[in-house]
GROMACS .gro file of N, CA and C in nm:
model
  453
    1UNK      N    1   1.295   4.796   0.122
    1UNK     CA    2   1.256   4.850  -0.006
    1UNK      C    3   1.374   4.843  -0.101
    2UNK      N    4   1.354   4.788  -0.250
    2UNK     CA    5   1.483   4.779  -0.322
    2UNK      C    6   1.458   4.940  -0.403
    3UNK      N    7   1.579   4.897  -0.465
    3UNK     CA    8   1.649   5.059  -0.541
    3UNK      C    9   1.566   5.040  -0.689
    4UNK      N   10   1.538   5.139  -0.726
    4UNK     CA   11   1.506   5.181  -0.906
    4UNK      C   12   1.622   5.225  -0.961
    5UNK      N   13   1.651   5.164  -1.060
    5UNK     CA   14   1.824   5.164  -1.143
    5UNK      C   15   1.800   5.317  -1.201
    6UNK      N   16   1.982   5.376  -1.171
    6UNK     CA   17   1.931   5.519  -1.235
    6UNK      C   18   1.995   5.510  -1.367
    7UNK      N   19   1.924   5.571  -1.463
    7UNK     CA   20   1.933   5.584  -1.632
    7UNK      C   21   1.829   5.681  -1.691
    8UNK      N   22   1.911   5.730  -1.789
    8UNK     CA   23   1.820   5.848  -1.856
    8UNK      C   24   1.768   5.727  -1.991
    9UNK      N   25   1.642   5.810  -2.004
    9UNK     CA   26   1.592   5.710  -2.134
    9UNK      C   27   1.687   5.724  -2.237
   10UNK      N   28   1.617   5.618  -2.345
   10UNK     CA   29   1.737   5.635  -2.448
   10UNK      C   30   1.762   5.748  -2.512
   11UNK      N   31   1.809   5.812  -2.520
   11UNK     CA   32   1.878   5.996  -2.620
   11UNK      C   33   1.819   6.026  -2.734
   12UNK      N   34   1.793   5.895  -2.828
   12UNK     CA   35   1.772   5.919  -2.939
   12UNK      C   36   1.571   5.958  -2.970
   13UNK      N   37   1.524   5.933  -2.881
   13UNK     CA   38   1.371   5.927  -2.867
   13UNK      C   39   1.340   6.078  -2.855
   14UNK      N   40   1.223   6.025  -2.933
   14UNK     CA   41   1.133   6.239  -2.994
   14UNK      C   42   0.965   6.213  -2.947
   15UNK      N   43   0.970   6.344  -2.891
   15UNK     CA   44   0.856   6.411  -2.782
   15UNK      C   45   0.721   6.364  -2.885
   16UNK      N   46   0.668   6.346  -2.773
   16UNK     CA   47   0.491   6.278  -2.893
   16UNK      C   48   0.432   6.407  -2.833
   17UNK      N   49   0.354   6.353  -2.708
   17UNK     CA   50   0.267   6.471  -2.639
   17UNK      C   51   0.334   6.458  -2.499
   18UNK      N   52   0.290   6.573  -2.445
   18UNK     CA   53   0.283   6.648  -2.292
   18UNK      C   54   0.218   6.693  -2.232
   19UNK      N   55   0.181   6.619  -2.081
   19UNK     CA   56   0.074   6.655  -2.031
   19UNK      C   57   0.116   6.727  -1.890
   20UNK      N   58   0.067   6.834  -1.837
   20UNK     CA   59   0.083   6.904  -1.716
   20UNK      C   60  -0.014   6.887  -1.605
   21UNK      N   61   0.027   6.823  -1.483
   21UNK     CA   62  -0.124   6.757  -1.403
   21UNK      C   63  -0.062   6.832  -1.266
   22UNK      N   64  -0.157   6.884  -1.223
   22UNK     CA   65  -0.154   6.945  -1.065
   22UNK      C   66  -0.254   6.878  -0.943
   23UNK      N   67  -0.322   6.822  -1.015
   23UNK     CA   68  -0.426   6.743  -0.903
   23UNK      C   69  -0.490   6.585  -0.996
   24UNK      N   70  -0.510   6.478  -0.901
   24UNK     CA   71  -0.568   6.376  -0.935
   24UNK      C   72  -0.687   6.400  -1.032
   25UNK      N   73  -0.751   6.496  -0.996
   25UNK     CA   74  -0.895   6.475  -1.110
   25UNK      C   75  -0.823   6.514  -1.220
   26UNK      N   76  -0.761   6.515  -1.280
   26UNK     CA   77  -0.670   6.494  -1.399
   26UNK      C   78  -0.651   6.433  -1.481
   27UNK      N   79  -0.622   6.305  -1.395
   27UNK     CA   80  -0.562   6.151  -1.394
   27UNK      C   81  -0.677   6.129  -1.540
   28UNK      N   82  -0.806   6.133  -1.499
   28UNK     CA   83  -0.912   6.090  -1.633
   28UNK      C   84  -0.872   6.129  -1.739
   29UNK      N   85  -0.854   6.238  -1.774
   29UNK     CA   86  -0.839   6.334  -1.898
   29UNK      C   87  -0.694   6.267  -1.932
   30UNK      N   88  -0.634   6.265  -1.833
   30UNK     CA   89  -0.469   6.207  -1.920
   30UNK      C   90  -0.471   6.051  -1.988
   31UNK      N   91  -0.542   5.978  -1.868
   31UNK     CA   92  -0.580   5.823  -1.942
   31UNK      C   93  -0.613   5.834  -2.126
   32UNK      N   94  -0.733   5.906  -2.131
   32UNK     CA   95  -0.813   5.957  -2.266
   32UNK      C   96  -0.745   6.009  -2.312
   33UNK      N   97  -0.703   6.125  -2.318
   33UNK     CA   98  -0.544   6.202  -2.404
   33UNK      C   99  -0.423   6.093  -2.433
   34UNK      N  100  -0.377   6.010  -2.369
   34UNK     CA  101  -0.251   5.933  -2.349
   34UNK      C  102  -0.313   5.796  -2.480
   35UNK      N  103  -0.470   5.764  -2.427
   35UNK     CA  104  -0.518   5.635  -2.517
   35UNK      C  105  -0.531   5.715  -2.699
   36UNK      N  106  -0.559   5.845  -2.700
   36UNK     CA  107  -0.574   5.893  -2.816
   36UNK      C  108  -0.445   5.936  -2.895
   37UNK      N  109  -0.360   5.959  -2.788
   37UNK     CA  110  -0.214   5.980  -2.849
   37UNK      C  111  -0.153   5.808  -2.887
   38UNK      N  112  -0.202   5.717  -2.847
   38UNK     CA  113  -0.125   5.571  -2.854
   38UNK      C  114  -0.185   5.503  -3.038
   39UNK      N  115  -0.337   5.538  -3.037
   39UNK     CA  116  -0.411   5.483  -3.127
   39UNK      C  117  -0.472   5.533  -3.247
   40UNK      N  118  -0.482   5.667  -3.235
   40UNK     CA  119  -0.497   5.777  -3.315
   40UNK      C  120  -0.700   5.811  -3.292
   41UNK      N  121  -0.744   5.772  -3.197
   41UNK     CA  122  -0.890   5.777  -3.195
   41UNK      C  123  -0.896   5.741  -3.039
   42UNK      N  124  -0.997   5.819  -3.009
   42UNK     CA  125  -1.080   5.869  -2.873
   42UNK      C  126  -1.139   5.701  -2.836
   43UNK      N  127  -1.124   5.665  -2.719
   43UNK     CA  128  -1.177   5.544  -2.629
   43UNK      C  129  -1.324   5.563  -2.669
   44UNK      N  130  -1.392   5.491  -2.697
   44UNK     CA  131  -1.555   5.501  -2.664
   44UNK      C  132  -1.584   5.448  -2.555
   45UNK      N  133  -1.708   5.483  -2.503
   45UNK     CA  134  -1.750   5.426  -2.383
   45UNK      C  135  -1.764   5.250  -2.381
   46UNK      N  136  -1.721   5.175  -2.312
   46UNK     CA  137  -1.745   5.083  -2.320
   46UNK      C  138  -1.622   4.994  -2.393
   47UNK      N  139  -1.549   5.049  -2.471
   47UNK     CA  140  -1.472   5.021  -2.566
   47UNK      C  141  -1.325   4.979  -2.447
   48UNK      N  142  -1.273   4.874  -2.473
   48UNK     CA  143  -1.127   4.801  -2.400
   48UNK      C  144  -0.992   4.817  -2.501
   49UNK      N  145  -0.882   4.862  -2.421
   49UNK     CA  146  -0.763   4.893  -2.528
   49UNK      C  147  -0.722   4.809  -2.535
   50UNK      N  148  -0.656   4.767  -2.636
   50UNK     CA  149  -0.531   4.703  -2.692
   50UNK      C  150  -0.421   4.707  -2.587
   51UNK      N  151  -0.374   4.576  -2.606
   51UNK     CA  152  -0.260   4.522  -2.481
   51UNK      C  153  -0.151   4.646  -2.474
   52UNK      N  154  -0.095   4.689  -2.554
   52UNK     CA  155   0.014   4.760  -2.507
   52UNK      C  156  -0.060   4.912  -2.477
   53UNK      N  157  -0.139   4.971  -2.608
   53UNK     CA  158  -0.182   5.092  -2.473
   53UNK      C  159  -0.280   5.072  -2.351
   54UNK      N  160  -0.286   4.981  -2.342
   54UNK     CA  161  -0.362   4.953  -2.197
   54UNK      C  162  -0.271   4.939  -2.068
   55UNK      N  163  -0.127   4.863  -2.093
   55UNK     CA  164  -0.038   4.896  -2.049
   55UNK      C  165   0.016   5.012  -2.017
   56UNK      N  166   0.041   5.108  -2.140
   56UNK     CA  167   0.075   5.252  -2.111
   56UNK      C  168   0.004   5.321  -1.991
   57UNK      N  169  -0.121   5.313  -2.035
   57UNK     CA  170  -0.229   5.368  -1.993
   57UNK      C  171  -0.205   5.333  -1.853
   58UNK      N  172  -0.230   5.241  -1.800
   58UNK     CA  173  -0.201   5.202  -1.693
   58UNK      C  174  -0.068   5.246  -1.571
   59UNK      N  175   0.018   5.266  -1.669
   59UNK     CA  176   0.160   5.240  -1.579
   59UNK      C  177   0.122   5.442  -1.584
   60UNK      N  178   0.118   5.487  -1.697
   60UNK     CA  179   0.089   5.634  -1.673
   60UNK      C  180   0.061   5.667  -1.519
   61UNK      N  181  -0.090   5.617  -1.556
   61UNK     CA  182  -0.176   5.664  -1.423
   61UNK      C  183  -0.125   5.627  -1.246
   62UNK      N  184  -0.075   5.520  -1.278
   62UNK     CA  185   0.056   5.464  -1.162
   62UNK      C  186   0.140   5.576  -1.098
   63UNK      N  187   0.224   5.587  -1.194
   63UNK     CA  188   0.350   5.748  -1.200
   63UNK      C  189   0.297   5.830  -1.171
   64UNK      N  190   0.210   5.878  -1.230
   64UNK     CA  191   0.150   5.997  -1.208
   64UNK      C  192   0.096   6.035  -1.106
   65UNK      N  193   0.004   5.961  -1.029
   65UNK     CA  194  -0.002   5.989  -0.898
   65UNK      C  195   0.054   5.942  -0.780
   66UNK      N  196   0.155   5.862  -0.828
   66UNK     CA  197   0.327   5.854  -0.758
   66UNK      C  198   0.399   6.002  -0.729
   67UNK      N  199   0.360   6.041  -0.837
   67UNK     CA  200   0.405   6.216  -0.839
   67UNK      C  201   0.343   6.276  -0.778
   68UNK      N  202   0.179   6.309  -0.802
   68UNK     CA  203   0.073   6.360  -0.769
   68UNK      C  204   0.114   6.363  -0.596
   69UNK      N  205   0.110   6.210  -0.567
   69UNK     CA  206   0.070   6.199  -0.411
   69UNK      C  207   0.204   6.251  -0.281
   70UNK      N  208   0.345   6.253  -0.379
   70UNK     CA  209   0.469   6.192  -0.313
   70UNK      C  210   0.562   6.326  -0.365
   71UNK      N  211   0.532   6.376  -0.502
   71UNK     CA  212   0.645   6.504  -0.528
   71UNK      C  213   0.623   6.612  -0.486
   72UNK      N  214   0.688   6.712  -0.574
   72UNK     CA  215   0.654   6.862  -0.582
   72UNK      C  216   0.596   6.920  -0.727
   73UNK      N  217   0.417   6.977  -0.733
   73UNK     CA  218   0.402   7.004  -0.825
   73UNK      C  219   0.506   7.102  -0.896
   74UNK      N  220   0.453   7.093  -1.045
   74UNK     CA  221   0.351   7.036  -1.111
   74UNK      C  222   0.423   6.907  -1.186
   75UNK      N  223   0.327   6.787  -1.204
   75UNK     CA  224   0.363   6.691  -1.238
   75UNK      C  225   0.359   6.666  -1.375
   76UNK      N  226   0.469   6.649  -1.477
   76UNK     CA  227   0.496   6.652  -1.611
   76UNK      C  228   0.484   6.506  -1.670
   77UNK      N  229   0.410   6.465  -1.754
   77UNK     CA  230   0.386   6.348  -1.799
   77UNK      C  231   0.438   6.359  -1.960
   78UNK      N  232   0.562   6.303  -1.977
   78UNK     CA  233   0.542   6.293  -2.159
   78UNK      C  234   0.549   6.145  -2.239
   79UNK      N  235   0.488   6.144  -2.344
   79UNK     CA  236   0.518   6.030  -2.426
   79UNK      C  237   0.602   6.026  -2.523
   80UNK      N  238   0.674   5.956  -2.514
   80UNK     CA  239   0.816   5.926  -2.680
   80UNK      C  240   0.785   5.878  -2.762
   81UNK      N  241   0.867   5.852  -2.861
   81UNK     CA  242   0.905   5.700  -2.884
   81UNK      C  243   1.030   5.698  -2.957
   82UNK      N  244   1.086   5.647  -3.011
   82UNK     CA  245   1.187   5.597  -3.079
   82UNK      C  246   1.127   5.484  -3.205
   83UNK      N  247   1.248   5.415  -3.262
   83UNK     CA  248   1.228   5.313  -3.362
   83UNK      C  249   1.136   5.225  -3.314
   84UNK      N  250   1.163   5.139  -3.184
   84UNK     CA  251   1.128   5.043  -3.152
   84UNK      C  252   1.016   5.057  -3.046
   85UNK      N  253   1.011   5.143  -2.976
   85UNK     CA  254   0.953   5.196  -2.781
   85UNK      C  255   0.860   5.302  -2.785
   86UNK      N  256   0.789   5.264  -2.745
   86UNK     CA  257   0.712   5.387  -2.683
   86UNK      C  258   0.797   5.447  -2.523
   87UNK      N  259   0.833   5.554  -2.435
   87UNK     CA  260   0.896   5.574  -2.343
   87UNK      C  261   0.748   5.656  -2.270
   88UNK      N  262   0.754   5.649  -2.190
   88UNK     CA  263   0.649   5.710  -2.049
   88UNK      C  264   0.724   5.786  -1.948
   89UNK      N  265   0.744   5.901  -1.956
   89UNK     CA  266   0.859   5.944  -1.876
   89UNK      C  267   0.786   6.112  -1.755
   90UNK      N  268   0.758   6.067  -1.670
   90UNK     CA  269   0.689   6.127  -1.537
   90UNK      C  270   0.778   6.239  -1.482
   91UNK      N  271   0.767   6.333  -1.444
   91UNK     CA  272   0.841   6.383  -1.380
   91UNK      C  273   0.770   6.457  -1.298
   92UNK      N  274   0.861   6.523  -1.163
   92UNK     CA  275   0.783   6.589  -1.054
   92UNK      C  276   0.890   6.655  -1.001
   93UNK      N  277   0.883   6.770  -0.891
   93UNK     CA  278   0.986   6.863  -0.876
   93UNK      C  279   1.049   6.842  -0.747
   94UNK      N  280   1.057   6.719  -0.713
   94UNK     CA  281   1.091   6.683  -0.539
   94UNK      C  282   1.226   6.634  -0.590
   95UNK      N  283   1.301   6.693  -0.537
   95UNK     CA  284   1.493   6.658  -0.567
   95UNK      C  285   1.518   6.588  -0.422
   96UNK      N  286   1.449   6.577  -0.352
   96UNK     CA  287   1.456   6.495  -0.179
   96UNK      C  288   1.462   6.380  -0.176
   97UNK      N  289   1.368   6.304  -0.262
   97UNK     CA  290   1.351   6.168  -0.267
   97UNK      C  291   1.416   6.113  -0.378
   98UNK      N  292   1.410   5.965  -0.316
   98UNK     CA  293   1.441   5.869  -0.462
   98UNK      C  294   1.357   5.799  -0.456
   99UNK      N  295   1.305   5.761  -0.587
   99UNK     CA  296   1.216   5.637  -0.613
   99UNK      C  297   1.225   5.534  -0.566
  100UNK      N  298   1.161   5.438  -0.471
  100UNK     CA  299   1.204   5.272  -0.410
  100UNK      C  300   1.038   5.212  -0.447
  101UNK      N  301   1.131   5.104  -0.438
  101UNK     CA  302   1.004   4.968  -0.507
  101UNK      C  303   0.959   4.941  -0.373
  102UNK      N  304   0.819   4.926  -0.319
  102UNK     CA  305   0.747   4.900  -0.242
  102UNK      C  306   0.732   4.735  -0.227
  103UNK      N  307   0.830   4.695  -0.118
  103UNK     CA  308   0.834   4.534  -0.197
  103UNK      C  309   0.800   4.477  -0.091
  104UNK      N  310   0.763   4.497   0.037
  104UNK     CA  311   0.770   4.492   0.144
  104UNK      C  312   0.610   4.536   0.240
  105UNK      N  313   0.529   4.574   0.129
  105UNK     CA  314   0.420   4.641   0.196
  105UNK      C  315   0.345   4.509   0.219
  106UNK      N  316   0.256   4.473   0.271
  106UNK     CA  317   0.144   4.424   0.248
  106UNK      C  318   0.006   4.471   0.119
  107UNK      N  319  -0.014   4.388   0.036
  107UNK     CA  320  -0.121   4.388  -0.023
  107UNK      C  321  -0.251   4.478   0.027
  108UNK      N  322  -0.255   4.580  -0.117
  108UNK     CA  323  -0.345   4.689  -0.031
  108UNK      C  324  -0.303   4.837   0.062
  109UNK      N  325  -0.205   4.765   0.065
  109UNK     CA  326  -0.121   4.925   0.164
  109UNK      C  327  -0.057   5.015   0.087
  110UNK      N  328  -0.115   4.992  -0.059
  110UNK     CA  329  -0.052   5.097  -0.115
  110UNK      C  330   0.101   5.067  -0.165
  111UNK      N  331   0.109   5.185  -0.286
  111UNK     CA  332   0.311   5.196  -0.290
  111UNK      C  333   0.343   5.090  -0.405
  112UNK      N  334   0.220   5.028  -0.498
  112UNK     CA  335   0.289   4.913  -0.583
  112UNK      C  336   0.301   4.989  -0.698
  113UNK      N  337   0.287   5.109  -0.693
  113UNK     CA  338   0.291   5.196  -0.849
  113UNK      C  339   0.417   5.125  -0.972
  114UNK      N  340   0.515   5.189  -0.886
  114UNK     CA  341   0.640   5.097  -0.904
  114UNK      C  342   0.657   5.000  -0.985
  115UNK      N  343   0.615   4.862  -0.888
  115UNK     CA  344   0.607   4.700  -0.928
  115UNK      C  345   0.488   4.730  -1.026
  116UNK      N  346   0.384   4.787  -1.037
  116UNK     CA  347   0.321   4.744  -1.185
  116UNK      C  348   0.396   4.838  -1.275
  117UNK      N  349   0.466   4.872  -1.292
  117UNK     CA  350   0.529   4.975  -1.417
  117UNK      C  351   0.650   4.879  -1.440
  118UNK      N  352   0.722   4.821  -1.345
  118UNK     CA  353   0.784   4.712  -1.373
  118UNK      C  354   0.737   4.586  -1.414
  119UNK      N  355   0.652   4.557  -1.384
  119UNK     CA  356   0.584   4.437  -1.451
  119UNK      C  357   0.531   4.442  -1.572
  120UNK      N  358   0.450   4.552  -1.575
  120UNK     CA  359   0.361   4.578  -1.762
  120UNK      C  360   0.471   4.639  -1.834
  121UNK      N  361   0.620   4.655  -1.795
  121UNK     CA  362   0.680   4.735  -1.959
  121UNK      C  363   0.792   4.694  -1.933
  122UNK      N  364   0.874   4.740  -2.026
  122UNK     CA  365   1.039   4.648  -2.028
  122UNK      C  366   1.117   4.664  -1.993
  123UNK      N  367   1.132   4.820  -1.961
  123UNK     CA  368   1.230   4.853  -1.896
  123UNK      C  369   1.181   4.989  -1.790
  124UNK      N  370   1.247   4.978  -1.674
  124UNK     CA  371   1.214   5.123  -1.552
  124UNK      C  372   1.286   5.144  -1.533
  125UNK      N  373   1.318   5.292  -1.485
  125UNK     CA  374   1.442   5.382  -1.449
  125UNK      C  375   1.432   5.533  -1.403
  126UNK      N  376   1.485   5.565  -1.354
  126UNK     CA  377   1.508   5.747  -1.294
  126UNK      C  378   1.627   5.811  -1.310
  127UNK      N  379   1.622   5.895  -1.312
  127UNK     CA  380   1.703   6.015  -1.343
  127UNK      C  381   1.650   6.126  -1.307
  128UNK      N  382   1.773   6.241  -1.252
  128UNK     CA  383   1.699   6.332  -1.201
  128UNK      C  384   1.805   6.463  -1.296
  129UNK      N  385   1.705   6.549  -1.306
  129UNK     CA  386   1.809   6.690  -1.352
  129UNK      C  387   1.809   6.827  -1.302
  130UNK      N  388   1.860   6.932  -1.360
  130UNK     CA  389   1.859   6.993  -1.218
  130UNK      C  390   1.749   7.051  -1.125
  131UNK      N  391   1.607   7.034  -1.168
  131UNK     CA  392   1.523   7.046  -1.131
  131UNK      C  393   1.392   6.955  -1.132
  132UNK      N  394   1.422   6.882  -1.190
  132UNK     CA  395   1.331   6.741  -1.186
  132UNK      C  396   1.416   6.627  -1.134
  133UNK      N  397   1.263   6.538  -1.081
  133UNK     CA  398   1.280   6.373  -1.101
  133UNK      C  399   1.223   6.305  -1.167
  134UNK      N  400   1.305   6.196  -1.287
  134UNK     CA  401   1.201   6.130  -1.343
  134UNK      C  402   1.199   6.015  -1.357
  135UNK      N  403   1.074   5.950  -1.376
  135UNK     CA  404   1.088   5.792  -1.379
  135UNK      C  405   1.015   5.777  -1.509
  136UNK      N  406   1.083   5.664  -1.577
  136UNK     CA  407   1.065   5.649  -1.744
  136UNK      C  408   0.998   5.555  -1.731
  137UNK      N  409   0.940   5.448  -1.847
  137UNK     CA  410   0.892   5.344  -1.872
  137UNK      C  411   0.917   5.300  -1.992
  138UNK      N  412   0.932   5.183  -2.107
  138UNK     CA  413   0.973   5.173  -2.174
  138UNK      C  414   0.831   5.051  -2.286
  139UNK      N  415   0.800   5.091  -2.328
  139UNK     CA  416   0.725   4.974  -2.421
  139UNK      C  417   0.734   4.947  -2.540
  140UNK      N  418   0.700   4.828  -2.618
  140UNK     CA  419   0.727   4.772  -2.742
  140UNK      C  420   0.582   4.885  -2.815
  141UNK      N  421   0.640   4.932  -2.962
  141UNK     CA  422   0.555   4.963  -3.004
  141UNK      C  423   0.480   4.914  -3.145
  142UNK      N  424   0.511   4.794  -3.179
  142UNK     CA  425   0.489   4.714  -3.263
  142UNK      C  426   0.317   4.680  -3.272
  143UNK      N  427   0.255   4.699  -3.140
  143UNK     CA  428   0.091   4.629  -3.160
  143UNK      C  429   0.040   4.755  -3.146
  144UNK      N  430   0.077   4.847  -3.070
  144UNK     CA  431  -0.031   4.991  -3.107
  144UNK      C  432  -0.031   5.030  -3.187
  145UNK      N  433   0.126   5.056  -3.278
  145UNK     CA  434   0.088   5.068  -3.423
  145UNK      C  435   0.036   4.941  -3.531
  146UNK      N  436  -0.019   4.889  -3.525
  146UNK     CA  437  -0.084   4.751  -3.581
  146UNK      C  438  -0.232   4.820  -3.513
  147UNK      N  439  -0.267   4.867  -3.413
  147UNK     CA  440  -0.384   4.948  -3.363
  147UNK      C  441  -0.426   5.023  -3.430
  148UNK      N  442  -0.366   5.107  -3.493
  148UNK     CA  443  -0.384   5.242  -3.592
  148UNK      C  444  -0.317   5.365  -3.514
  149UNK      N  445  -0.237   5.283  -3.409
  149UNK     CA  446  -0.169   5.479  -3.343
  149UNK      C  447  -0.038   5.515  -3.461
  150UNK      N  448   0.031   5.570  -3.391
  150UNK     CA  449   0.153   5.671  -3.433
  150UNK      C  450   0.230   5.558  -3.500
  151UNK      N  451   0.300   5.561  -3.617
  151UNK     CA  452   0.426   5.489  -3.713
  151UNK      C  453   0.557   5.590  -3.699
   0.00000   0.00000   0.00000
């Protein structure tokens, strides 16, 4: 299993929303909260996101029950951004573990949370403080706002 580089997100980035999740049936409501915080309007049924919050969306739900399945509640989900980024930054209360990339599993066995949060965004990382662990995510925010989310 390889290492997740440790780094705090960038400093200069300001709190969008925050979500508090204690159990998987959650996970729904945060997708929908997370797509309405990216675009400024509620998913309709049927309705497909836009590449980068679909990304978000995605790598969210990843982390989150990375946390959910593997930390210590309760699991803290917030969104940033800065000038340029949207940031995705997870946290959970297990100071025991470190984050490792599942690189090694077989297909299906679980554990790729990781590798897709590395693959859909630009930058991944952890940091822990004195009571959390967290793993960030980093995305361009140039097409969600072209979406109609947050400027």
């Amino acid at each position: 299993m390889g290492s997740l580089r440790t780094s705090p997100p960038p400093p200069r980035a300001v709190e969008m929303r925050t979500w508090a999740l204690s159990t998987g049936a959650e996970l729904r409501g945060l997708r929908a909260s997370l797509h309405e915080a990216l675009t400024g309007h509620a998913l309709a049924e049927g309705e497909e996101l836009d590449d980068i919050p679909e990304r978000i969306v995605l790598v969210a739900t990843e982390l989150a029950t990375n946390a959910l399945m593997h930390g210590l509640p309760p699991t803290t989900v917030r969104l940033l951004r800065d000038d340029d980024l949207f940031i995705l930054d997870v946290a959970d209360h297990d100071l025991t573990t470190v984050p490792e990339l599942a690189d090694t599993r077989p297909l299906g066995a679980g554990g790729r949370g990781l590798q897709l949060a590395r693959a859909f965004s630009l930058d991944v990382g952890w940091y822990a403080t004195e009571g959390t662990k967290h793993i960030w995510a980093s995305f361009p925010r140039r097409e969600a706002d072209e979406a109609g989310g947050t400027r």
